[in-house]
CSV table of N, CA and C in Angstrom, one decimal:
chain,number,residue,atom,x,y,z
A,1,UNK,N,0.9,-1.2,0.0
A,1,UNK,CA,0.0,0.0,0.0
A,1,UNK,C,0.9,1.2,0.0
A,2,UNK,N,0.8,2.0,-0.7
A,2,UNK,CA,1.6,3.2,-0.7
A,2,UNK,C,1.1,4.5,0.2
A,3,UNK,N,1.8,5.4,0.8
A,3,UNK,CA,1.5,6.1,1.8
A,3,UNK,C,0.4,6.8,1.6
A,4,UNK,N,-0.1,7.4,0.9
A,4,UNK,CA,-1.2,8.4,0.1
A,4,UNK,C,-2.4,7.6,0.0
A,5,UNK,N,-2.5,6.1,0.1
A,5,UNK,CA,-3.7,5.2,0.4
A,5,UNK,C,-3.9,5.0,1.7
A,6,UNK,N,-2.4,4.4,2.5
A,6,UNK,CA,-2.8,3.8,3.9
A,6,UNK,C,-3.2,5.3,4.7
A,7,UNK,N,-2.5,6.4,4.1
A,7,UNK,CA,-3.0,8.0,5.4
A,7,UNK,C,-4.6,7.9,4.8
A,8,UNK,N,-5.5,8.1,3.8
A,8,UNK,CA,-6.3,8.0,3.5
A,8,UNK,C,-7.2,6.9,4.4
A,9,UNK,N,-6.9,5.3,3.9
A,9,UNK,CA,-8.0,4.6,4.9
A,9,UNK,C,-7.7,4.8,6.5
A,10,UNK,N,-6.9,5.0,6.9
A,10,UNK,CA,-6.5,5.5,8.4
A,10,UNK,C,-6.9,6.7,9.0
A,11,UNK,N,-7.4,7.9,7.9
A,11,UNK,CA,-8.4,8.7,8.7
A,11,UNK,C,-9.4,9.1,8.2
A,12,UNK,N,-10.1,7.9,7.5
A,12,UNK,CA,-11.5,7.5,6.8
A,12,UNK,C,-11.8,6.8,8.3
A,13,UNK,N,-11.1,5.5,8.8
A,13,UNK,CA,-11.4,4.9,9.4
A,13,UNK,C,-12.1,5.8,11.3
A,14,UNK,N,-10.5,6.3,11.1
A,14,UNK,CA,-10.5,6.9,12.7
A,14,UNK,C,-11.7,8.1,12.4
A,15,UNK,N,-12.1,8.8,11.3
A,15,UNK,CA,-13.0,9.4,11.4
A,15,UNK,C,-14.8,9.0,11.7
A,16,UNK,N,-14.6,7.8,10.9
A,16,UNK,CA,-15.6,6.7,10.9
A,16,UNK,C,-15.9,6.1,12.7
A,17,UNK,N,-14.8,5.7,13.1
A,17,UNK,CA,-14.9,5.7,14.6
A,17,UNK,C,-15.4,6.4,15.8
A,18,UNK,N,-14.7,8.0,15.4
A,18,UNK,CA,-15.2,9.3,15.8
A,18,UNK,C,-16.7,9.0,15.9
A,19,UNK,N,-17.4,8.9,14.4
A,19,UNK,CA,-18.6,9.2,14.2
A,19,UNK,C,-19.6,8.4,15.0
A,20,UNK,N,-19.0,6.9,15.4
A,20,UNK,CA,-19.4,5.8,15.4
A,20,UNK,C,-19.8,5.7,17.4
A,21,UNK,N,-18.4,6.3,17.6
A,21,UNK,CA,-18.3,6.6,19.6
A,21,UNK,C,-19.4,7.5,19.5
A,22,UNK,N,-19.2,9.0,18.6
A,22,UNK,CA,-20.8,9.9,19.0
A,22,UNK,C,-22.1,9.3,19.0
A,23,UNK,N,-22.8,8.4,18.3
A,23,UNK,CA,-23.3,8.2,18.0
A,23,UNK,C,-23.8,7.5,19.7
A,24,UNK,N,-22.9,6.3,19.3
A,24,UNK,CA,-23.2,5.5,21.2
A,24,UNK,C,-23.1,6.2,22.1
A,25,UNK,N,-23.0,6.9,22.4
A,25,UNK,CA,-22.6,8.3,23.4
A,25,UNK,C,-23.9,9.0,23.3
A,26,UNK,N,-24.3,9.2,22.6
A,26,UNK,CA,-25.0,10.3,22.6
A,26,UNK,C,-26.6,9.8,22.5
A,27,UNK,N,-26.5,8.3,22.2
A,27,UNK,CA,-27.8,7.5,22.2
A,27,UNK,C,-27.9,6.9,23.6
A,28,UNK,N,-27.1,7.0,24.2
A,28,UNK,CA,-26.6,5.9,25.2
A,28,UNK,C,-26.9,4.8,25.3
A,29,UNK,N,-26.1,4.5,24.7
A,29,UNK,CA,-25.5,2.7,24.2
A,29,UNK,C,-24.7,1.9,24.7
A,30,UNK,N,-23.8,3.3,26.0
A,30,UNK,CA,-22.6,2.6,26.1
A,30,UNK,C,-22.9,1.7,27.1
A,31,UNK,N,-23.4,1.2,27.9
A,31,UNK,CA,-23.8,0.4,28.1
A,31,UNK,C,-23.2,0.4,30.1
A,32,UNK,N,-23.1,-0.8,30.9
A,32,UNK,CA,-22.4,-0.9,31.7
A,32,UNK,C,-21.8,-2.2,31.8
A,33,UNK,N,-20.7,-2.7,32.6
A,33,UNK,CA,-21.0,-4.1,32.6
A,33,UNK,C,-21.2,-5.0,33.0
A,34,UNK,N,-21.4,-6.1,32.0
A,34,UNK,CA,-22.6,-7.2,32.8
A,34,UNK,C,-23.7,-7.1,31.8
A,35,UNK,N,-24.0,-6.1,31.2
A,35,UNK,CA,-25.1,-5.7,30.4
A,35,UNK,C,-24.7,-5.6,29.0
A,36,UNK,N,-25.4,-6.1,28.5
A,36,UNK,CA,-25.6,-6.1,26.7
A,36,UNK,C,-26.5,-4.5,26.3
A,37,UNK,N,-25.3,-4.8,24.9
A,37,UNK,CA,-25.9,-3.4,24.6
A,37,UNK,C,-27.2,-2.8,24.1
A,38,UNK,N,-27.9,-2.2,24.1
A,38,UNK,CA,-29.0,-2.4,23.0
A,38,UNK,C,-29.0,-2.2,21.7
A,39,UNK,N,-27.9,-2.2,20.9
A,39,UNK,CA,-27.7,-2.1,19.7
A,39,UNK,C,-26.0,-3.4,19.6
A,40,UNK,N,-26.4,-4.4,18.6
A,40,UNK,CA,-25.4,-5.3,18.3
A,40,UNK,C,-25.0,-5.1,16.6
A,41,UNK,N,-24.1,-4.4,16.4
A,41,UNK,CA,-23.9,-4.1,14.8
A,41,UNK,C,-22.4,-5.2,14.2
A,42,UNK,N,-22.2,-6.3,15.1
A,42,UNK,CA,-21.0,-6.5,15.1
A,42,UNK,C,-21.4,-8.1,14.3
A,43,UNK,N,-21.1,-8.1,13.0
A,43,UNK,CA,-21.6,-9.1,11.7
A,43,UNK,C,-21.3,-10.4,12.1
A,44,UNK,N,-20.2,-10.8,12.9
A,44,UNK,CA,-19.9,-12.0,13.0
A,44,UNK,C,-21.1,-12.8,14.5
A,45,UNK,N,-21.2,-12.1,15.0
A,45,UNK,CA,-21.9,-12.4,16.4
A,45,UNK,C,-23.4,-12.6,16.2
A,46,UNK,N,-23.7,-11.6,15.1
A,46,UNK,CA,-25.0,-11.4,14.5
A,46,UNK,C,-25.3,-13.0,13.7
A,47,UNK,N,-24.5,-13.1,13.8
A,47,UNK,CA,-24.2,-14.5,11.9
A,47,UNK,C,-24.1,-15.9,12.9
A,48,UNK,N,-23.8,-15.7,14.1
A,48,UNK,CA,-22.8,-16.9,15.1
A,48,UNK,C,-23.8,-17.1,16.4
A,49,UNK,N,-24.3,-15.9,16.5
A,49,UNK,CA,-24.1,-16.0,18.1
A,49,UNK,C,-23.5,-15.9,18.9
A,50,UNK,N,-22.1,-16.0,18.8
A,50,UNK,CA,-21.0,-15.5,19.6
A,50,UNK,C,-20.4,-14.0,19.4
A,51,UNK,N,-19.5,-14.0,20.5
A,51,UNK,CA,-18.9,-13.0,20.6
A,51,UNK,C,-17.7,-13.1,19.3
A,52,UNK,N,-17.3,-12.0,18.9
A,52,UNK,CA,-16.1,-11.6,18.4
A,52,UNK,C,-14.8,-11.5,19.3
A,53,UNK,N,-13.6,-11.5,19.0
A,53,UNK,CA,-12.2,-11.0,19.8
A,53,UNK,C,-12.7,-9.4,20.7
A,54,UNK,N,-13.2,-8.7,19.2
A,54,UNK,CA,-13.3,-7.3,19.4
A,54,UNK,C,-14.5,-6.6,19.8
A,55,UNK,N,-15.4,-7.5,20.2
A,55,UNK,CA,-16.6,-7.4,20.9
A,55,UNK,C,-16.6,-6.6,22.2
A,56,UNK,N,-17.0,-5.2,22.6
A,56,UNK,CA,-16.7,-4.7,23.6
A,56,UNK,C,-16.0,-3.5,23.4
A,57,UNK,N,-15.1,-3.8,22.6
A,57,UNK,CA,-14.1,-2.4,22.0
A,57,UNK,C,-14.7,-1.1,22.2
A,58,UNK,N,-15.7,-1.0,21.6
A,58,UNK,CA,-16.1,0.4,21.5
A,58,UNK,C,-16.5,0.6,22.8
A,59,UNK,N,-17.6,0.0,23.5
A,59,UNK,CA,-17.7,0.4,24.9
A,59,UNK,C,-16.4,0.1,25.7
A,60,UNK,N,-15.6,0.0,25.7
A,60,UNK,CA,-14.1,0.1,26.0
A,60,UNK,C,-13.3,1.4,25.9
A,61,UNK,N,-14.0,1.7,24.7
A,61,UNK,CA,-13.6,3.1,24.7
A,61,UNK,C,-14.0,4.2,24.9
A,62,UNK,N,-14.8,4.1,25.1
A,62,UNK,CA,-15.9,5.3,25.8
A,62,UNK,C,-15.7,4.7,27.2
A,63,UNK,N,-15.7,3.9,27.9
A,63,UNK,CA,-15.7,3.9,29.1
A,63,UNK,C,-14.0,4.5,29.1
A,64,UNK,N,-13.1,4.3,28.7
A,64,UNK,CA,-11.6,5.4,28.8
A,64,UNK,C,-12.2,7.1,28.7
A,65,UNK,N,-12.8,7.0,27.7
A,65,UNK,CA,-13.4,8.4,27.6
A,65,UNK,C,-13.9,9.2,28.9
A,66,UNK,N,-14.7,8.2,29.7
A,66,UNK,CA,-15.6,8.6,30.4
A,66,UNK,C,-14.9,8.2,31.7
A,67,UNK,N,-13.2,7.8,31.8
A,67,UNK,CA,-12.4,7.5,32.9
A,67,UNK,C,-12.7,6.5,33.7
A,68,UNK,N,-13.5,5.5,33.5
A,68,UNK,CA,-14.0,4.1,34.0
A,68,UNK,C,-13.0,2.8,33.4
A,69,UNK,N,-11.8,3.4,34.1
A,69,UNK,CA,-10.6,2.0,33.1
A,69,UNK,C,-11.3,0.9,33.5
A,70,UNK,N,-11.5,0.5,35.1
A,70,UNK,CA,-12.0,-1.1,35.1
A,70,UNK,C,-13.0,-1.2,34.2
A,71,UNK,N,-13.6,-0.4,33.9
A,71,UNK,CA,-14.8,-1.3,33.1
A,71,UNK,C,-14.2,-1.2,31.6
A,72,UNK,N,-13.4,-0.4,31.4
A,72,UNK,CA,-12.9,-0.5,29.8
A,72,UNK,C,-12.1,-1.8,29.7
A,73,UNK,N,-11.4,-2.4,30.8
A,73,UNK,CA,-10.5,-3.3,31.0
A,73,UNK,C,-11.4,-4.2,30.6
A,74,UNK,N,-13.1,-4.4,31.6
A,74,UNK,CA,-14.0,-5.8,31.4
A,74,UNK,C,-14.2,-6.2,30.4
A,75,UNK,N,-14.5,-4.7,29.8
A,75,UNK,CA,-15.2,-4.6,28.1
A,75,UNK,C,-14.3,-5.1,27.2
A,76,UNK,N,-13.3,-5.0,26.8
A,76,UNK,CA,-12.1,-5.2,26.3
A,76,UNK,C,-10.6,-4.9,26.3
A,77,UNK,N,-9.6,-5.2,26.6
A,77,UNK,CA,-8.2,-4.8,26.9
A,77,UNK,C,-7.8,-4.1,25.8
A,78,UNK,N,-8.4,-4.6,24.6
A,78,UNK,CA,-7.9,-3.8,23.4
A,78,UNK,C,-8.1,-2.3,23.5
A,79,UNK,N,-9.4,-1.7,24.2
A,79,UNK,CA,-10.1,-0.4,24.0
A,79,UNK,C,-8.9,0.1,24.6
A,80,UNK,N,-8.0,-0.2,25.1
A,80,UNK,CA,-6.8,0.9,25.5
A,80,UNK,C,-5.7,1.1,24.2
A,81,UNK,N,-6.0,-0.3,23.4
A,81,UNK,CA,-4.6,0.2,22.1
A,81,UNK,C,-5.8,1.1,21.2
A,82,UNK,N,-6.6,1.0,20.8
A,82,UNK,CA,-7.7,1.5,20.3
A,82,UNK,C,-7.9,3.0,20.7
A,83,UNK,N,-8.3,3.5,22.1
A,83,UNK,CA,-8.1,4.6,22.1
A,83,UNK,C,-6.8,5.4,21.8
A,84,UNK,N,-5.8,4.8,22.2
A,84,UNK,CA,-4.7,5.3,21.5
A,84,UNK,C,-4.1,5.7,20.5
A,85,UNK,N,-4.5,5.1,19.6
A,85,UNK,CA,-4.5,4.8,18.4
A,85,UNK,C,-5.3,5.7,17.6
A,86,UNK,N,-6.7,5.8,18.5
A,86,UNK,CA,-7.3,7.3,17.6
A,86,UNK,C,-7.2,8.5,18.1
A,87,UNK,N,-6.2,9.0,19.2
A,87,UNK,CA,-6.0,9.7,19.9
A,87,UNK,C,-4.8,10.1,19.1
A,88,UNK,N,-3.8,9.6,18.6
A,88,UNK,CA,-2.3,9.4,18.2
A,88,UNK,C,-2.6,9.5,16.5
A,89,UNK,N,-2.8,8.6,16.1
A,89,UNK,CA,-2.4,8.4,14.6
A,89,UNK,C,-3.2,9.5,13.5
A,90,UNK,N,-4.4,10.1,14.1
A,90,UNK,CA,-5.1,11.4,12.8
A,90,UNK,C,-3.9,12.6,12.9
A,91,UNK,N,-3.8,12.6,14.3
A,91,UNK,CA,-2.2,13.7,14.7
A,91,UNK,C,-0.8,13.2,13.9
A,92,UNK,N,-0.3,12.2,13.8
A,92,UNK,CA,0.5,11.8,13.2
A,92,UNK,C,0.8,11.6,11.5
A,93,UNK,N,-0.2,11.1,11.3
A,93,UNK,CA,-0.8,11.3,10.4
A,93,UNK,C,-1.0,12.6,9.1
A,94,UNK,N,-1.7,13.5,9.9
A,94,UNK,CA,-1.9,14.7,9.3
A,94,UNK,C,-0.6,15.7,9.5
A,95,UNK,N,0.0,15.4,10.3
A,95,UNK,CA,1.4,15.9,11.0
A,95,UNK,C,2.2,15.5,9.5
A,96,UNK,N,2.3,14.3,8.9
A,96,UNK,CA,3.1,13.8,8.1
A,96,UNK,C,2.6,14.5,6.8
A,97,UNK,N,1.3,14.3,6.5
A,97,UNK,CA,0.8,15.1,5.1
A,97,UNK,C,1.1,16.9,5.3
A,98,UNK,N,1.0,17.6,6.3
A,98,UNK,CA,1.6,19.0,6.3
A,98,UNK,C,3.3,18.8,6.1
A,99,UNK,N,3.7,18.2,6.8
A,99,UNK,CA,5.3,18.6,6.4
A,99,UNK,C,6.1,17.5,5.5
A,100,UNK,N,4.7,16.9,4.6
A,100,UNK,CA,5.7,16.5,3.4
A,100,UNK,C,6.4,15.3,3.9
A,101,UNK,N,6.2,14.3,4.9
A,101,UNK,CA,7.4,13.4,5.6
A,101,UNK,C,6.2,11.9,5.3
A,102,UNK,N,6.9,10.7,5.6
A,102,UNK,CA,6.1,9.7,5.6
A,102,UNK,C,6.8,8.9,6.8
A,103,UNK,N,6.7,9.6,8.2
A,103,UNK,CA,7.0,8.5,9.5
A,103,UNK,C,6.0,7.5,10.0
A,104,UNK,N,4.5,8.2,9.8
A,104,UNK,CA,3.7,7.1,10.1
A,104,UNK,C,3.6,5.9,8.8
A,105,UNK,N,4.0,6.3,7.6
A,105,UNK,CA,4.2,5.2,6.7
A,105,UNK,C,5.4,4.0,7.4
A,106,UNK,N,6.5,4.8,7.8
A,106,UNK,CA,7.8,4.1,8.1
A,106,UNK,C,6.9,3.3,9.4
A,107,UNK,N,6.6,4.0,9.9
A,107,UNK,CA,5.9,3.0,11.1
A,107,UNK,C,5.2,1.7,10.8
A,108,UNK,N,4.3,1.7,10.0
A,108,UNK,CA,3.4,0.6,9.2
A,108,UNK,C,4.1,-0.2,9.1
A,109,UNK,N,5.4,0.4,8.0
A,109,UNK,CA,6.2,-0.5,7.4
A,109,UNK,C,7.5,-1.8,8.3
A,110,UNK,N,7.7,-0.8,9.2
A,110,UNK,CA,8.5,-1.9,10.5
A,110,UNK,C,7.5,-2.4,11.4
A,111,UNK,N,6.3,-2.2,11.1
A,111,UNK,CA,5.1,-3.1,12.5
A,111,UNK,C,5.2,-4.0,11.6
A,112,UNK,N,4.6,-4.2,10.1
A,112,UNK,CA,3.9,-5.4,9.3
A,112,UNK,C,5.6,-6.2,9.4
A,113,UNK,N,7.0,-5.6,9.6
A,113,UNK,CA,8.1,-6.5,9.1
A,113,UNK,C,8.3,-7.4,10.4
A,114,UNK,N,7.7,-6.7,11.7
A,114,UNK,CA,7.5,-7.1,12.9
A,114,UNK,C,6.6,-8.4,13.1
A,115,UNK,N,5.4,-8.2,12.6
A,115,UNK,CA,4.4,-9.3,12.5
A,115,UNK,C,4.8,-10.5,11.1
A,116,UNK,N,5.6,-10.1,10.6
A,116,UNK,CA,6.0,-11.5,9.7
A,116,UNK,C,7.0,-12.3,10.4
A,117,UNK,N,7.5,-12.2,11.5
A,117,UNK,CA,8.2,-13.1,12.8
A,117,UNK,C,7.6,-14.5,13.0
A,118,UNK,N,7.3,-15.8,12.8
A,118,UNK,CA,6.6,-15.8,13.1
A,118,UNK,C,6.4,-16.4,14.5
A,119,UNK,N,7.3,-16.1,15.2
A,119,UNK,CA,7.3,-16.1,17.0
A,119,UNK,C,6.2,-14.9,17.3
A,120,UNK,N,6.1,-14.0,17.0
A,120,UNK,CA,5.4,-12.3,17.3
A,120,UNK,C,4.2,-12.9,16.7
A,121,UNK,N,4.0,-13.7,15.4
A,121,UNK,CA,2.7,-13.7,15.1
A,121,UNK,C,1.7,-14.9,15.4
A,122,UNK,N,2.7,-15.9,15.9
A,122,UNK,CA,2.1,-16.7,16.9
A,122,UNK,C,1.9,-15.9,18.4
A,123,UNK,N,2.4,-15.5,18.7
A,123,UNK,CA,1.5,-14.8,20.1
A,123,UNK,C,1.1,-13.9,20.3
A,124,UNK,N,0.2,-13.2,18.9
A,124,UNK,CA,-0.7,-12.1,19.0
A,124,UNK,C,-1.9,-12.8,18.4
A,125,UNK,N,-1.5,-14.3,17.7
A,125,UNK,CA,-2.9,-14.9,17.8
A,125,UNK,C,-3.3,-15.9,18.9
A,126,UNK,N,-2.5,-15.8,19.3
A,126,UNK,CA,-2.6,-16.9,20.7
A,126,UNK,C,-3.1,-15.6,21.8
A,127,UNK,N,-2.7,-14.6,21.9
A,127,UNK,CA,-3.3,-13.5,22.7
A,127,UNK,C,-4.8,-13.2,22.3
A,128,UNK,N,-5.0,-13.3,20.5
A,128,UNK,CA,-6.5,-13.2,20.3
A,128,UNK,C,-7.1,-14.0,21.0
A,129,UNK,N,-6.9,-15.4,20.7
A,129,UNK,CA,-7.9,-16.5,20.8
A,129,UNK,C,-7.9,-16.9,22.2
A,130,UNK,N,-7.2,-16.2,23.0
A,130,UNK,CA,-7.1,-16.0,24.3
A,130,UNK,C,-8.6,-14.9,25.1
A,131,UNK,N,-8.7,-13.7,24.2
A,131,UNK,CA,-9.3,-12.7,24.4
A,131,UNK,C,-10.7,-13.0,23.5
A,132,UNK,N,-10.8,-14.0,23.2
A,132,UNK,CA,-12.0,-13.9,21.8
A,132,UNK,C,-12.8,-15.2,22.9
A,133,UNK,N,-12.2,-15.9,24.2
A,133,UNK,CA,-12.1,-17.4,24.8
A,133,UNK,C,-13.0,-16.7,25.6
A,134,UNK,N,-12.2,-14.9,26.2
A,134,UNK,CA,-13.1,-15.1,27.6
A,134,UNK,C,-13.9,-14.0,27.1
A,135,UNK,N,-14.5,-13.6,25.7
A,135,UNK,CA,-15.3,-12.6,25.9
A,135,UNK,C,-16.3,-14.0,25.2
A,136,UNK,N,-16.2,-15.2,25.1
A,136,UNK,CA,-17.0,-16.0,24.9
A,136,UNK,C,-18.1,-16.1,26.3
A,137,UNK,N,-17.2,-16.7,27.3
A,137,UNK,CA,-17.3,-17.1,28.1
A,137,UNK,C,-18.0,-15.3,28.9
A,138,UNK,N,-17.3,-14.4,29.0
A,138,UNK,CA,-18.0,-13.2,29.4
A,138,UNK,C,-19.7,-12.7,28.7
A,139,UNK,N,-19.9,-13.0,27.7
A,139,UNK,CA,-20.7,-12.6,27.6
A,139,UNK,C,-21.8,-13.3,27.4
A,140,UNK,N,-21.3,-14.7,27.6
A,140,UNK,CA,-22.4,-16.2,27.5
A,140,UNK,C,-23.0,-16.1,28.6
């Protein structure tokens, strides 16, 4: 992917996200926990019955928003790389498109050379299916 695509779907996405927390927020969606949300938009769970890995995310991240880490932690451990990530990378990002530079490209490019390890990429799926186990079990 070349830089001018990945900055594009990266703050298509994080924008999309933006739109996506207001939305639950402002409907109040986010839920507490122990409780299911009243809105389930999440395809595979929809399709299965089960939970997803990433199931909880968003209310993960609104509960960071709203300074409730234990419950962002219940919701999901990821809502902390996640908030970060949309907190960090539209800045970085747009930081790179004004001054003409491609670090967040360089960054992509040493994470994906990082995840072709495949020690690293055996235990970020062993971490999924670790995290996909107990939001089985959490939300069963």
């Amino acid at each position: 992917m070349n830089p001018k695509k990945l900055y594009k779907v990266v703050l298509t996405a994080i924008f999309a996200g933006y739109l996506w927390l207001g939305y639950l927020i402002i409907s109040d969606q986010t839920g507490q926990p122990g409780k299911e949300s009243k809105l389930n938009t999440c395809v595979f769970s929809n399709l299965t019955g089960l939970p997803c890995p990433s199931c909880g995310m968003s209310r993960s991240v609104i509960s960071i928003i709203q300074a409730r880490l234990a419950d962002a932690l219940w919701w999901n451990p990821l809502g902390f790389i996640m908030a970060a990530a949309m907190a960090v990378f539209p800045v970085w990002v747009l930081t790179d498109l004004f001054t003409n530079k491609q670090t967040f490209y360089l960054f992509y490019l040493k994470t994906e050379q990082v995840f072709k390890n495949k020690k690293i990429s055996a235990l970020a799926i062993a971490l999924m299916l670790a995290l996909w186990v107990w939001n089985i079990i959490k939300f069963s």
